Tab-separated table of C-alpha atoms in Angstrom:
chain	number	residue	atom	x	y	z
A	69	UNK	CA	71.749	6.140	41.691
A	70	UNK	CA	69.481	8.942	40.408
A	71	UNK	CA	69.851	7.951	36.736
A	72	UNK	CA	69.597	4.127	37.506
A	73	UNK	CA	65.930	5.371	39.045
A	74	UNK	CA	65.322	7.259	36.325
A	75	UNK	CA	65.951	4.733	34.086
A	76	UNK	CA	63.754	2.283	35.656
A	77	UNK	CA	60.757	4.997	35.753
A	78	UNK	CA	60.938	5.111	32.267
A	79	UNK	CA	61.512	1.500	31.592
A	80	UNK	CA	57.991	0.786	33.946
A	81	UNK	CA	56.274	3.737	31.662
A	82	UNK	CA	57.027	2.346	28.424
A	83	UNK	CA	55.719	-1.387	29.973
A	84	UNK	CA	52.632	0.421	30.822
A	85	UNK	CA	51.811	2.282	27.753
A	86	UNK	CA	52.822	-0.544	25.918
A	87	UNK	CA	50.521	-2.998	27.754
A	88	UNK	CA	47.332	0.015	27.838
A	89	UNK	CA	48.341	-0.492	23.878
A	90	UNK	CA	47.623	-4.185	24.041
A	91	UNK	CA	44.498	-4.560	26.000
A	92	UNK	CA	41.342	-4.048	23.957
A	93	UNK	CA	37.742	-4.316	25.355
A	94	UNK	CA	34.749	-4.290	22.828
A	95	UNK	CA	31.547	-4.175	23.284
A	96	UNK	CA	28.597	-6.663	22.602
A	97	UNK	CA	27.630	-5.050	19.308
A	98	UNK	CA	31.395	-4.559	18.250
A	99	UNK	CA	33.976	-6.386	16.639
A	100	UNK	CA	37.659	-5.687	16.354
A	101	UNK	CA	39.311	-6.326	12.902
A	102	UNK	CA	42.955	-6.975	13.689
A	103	UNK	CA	45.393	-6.264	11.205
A	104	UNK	CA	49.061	-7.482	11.432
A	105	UNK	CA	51.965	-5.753	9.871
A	106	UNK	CA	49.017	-4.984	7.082
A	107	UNK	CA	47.281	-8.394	6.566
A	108	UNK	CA	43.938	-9.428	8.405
A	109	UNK	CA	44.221	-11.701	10.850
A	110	UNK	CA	40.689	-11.615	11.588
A	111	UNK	CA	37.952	-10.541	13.931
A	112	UNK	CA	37.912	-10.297	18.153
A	113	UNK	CA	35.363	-9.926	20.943
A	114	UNK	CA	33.288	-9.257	22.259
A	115	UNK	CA	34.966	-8.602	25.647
A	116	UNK	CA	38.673	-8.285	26.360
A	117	UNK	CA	41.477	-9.606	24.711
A	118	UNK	CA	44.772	-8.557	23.790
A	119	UNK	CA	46.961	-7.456	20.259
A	120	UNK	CA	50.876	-6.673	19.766
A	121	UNK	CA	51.205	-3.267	20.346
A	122	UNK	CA	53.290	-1.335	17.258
A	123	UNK	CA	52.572	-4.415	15.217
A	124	UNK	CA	49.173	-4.883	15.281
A	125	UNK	CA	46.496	-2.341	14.092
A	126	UNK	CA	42.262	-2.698	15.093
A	127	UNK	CA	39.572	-1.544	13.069
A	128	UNK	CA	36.159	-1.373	15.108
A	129	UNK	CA	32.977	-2.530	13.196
A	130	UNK	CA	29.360	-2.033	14.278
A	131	UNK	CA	27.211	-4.840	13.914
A	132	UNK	CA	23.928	-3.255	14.801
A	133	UNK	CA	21.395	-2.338	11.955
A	134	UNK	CA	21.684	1.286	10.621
A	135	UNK	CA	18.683	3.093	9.663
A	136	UNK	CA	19.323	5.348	6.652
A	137	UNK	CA	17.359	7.421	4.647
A	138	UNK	CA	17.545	7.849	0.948
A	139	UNK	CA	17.452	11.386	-0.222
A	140	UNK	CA	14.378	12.313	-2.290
A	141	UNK	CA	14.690	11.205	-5.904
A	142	UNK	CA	13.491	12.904	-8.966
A	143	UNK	CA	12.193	9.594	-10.580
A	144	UNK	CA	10.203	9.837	-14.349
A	145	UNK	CA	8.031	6.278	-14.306
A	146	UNK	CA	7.489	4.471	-17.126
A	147	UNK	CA	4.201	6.631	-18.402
A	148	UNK	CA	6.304	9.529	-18.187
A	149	UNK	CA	5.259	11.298	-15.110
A	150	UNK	CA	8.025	13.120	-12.777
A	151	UNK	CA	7.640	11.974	-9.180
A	152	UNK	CA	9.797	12.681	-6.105
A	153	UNK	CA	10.361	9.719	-3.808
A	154	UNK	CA	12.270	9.314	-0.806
A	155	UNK	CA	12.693	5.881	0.993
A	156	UNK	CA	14.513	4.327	3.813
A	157	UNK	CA	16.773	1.648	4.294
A	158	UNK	CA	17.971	-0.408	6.997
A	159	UNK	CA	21.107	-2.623	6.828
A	160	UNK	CA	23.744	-4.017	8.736
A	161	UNK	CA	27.441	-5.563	8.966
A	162	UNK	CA	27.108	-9.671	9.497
A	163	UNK	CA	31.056	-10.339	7.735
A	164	UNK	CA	33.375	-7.596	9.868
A	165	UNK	CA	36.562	-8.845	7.707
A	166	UNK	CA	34.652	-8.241	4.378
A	167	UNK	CA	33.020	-4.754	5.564
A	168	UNK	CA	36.779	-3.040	6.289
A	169	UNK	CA	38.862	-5.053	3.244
A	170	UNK	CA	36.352	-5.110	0.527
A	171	UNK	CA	34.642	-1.689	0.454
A	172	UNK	CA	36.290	1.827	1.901
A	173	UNK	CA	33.291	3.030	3.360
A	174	UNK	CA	30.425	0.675	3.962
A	175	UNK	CA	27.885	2.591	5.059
A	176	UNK	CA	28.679	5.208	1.830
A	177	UNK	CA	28.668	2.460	-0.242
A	178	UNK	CA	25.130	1.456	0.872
A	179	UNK	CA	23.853	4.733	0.495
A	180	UNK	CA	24.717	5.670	-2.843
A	181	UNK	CA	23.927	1.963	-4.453
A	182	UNK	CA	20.394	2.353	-2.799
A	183	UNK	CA	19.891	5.742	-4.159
A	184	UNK	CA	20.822	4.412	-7.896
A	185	UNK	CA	19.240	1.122	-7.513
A	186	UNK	CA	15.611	3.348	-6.481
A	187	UNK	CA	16.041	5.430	-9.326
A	188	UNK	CA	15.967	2.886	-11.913
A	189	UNK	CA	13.608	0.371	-10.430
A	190	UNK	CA	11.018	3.019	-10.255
A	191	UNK	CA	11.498	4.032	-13.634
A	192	UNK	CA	9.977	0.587	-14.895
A	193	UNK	CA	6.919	1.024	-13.342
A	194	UNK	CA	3.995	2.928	-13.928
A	195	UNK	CA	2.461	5.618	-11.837
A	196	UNK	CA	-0.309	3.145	-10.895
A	197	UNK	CA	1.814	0.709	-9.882
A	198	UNK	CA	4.029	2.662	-7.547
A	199	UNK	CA	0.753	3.763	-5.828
A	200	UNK	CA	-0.793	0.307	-5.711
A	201	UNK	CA	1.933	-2.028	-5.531
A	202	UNK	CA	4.230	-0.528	-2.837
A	203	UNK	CA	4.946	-4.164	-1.375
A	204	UNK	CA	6.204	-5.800	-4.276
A	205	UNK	CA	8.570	-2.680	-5.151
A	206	UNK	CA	10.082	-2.771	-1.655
A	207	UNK	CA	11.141	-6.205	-1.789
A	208	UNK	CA	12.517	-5.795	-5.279
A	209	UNK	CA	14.524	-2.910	-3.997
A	210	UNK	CA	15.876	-4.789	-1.059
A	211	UNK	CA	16.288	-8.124	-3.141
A	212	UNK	CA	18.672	-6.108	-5.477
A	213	UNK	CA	20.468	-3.652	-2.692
A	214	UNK	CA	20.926	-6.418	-0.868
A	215	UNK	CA	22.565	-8.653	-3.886
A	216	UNK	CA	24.968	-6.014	-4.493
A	217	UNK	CA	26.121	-4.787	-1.138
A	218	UNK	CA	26.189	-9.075	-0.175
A	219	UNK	CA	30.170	-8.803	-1.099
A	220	UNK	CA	31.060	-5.960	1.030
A	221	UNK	CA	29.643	-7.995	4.287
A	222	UNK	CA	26.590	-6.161	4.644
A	223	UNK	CA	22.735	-7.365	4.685
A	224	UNK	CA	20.102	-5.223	3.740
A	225	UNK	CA	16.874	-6.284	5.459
A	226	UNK	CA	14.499	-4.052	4.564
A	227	UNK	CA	13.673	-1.091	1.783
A	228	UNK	CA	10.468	1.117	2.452
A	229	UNK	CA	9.482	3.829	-0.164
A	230	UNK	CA	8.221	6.178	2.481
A	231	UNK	CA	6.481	8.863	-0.001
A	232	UNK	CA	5.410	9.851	-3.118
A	233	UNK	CA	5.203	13.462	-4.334
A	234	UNK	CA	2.936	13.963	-7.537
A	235	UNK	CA	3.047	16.988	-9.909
A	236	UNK	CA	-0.078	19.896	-8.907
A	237	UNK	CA	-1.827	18.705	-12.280
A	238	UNK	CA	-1.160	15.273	-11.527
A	239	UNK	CA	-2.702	15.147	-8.398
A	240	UNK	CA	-5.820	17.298	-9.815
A	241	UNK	CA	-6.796	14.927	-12.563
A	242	UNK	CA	-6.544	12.046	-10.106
A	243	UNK	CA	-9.151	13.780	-7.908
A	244	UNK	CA	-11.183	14.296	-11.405
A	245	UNK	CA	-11.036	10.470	-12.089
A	246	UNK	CA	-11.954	9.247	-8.616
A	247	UNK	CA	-15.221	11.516	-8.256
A	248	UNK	CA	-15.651	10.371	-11.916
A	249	UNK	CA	-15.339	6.609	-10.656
A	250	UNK	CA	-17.433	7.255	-7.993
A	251	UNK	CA	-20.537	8.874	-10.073
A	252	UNK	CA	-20.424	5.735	-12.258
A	253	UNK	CA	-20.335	3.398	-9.121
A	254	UNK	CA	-23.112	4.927	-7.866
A	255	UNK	CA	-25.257	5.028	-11.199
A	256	UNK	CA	-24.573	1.763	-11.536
A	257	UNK	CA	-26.103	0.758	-8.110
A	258	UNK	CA	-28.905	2.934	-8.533
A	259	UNK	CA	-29.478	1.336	-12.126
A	260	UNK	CA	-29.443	-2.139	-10.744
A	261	UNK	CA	-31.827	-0.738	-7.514
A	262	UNK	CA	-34.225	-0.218	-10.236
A	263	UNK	CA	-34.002	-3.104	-11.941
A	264	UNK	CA	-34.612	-5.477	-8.914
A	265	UNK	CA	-37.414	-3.493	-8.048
A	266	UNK	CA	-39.229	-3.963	-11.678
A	267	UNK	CA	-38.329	-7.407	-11.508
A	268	UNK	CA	-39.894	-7.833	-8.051
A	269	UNK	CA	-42.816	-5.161	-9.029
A	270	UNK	CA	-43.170	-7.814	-12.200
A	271	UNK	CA	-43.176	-11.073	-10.308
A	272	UNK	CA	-45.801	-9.630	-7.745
A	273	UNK	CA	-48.423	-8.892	-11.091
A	274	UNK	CA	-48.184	-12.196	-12.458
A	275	UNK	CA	-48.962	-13.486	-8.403
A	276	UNK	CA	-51.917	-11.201	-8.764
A	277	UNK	CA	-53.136	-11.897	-11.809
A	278	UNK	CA	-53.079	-15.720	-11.167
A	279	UNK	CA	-55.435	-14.705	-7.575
A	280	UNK	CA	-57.854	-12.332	-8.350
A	281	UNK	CA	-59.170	-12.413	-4.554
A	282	UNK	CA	-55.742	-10.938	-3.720
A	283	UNK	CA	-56.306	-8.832	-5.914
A	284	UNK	CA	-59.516	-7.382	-4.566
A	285	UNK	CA	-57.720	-7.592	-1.318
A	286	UNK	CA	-54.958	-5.918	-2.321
A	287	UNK	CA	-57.600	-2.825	-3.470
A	288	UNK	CA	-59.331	-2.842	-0.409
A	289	UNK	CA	-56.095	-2.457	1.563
A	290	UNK	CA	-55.090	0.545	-0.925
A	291	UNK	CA	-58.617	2.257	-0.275
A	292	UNK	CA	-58.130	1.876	3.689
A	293	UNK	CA	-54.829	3.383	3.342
A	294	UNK	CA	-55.834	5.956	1.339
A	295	UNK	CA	-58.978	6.893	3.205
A	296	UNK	CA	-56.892	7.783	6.343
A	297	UNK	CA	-55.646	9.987	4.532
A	298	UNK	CA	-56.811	13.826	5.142
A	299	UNK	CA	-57.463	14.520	1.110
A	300	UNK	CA	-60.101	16.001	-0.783
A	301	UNK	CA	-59.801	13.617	-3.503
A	302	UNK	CA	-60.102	9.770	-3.602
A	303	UNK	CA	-59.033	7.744	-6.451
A	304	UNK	CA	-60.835	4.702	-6.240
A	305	UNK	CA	-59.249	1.516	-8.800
A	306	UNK	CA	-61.564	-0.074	-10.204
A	307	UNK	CA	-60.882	-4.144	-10.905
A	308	UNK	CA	-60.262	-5.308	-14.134
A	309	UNK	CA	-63.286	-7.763	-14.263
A	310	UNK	CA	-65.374	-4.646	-14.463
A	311	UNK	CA	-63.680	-2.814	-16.911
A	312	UNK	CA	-63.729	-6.314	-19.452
A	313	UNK	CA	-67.087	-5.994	-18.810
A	314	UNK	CA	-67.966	-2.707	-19.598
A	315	UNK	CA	-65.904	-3.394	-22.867
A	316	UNK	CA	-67.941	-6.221	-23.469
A	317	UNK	CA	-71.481	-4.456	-23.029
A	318	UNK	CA	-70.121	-1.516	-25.270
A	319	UNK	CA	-71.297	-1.895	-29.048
A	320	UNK	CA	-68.907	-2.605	-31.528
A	321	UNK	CA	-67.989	-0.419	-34.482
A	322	UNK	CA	-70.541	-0.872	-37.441
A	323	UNK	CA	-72.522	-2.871	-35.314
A	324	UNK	CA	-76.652	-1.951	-35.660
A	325	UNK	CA	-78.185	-0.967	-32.798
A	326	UNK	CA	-80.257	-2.945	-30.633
A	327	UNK	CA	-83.971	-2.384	-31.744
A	328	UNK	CA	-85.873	0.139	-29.963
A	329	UNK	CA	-89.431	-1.535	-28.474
A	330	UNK	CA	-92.734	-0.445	-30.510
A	331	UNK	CA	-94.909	1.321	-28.140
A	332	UNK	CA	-98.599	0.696	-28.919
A	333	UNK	CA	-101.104	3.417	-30.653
């Protein structure tokens, strides 16, 4: 009687550890690769559902997106300048079956592939263009990460080059060329300033020339302005009518004098 008891203790134990074997619950962002006596069967859940217990083996799979950074690279660009870059990744599983059977370690795999694939993409550019063109870089990174890693399961939907560490020297002869870019700008404006203003100083002659009575005007608003002014000296302009004048009244060179008028005895 006691050992038929027994027995049937240990029978129900086994049916319960065998059934808490069975039953599998995954979450929403998990799947469970089944694999029976060694060969895939496929992928389950979300939810509950149940496997052979012994004969059937599960492999859990995230599918949310990982966010992974890239260790800082020691990168030489095309021009031949040493950089350190560090970027960041961010990827995840869309093929469960494909992410355990066709790569060990997924999320290794990633890693080191986007590490290589940064090191050699940035050495094709120039230092300019790593600075400047930090869009088109990032999708070429992701657009070849993302080609590779497309067999293991995985997607790679974005690639960011967070930062770029120039040399000391580097960085001083950068500053050197932007104030040097910035003098020249601002010659250039001040160079152009002047020219509009002879152009405009030009224009407003010929006006004046054409209008004399502006141009007496013009000298009679220069002598008010001047006048109200608490100076000792006044420069008065004289018009040009009275200087061809005085140029025509003035004897020529080798010319005789007029003749002096005989005064009586």
């Amino acid at each position: 009687m006691n050992s038929g008891l027994v027995g049937l203790l240990f029978g129900a134990a086994v049916l319960l550890l065998l059934l808490s074997m069975s039953v599998k619950v995954v979450p929403e962002y998990e799947r469970g690769v089944i694999f029976r006596l060694g060969r895939i069967i496929g992928a389950k859940g979300p939810g509950l559902f149940f496997i052979i217990p012994v004969v059937d083996r599960m492999v859990r799979v995230s599918l949310r997106t990982i966010t992974m950074d890239i260790p800082p690279q020691d990168v030489i660009t095309k021009d031949n300048v040493t950089v350190r870059v560090n970027a960041v990744t961010y990827f995840n599983v869309v093929d469960p079956n494909r992410s355990v059977v066709a790569i060990e370690n997924h999320v290794t795999g990633t890693s080191q592939i986007a590490q290589t694939t940064l090191r050699s993409i940035l050495g094709q550019v120039d230092l300019d263009e790593l600075l400047v063109n930090r869009d088109e870089i990032n999708q070429r990174l992701q657009r070849i990460i993302d080609d590779v890693t497309n067999p293991w399961g995985v997607k790679v939907t974005l690639v960011e080059v967070k930062d770029v560490e120039l040399p000391e020297a580097m960085r001083r002869a950068m500053a050197r060329q932007a104030e040097a870019e910035r003098d020249r700008r601002a010659k250039v404006i001040h160079a152009k300033g002047e020219f509009e203003a002879a152009q405009t100083l030009a224009d407003a002659a010929q006006r004046l020339e054409g209008h004399p009575a502006a141009m007496h005007l013009r000298i009679l608003s220069t002598m008010a302005e001047v006048s109200s002014e608490r100076n000792s000296t006044l420069i008065f302009p004289l018009p040009m009518e009275v200087l061809r004048l005085v140029d025509m009244l003035r004897p020529q060179d080798g010319a005789a004098p007029p003749p002096r008028p005989v005064t009586p005895a």
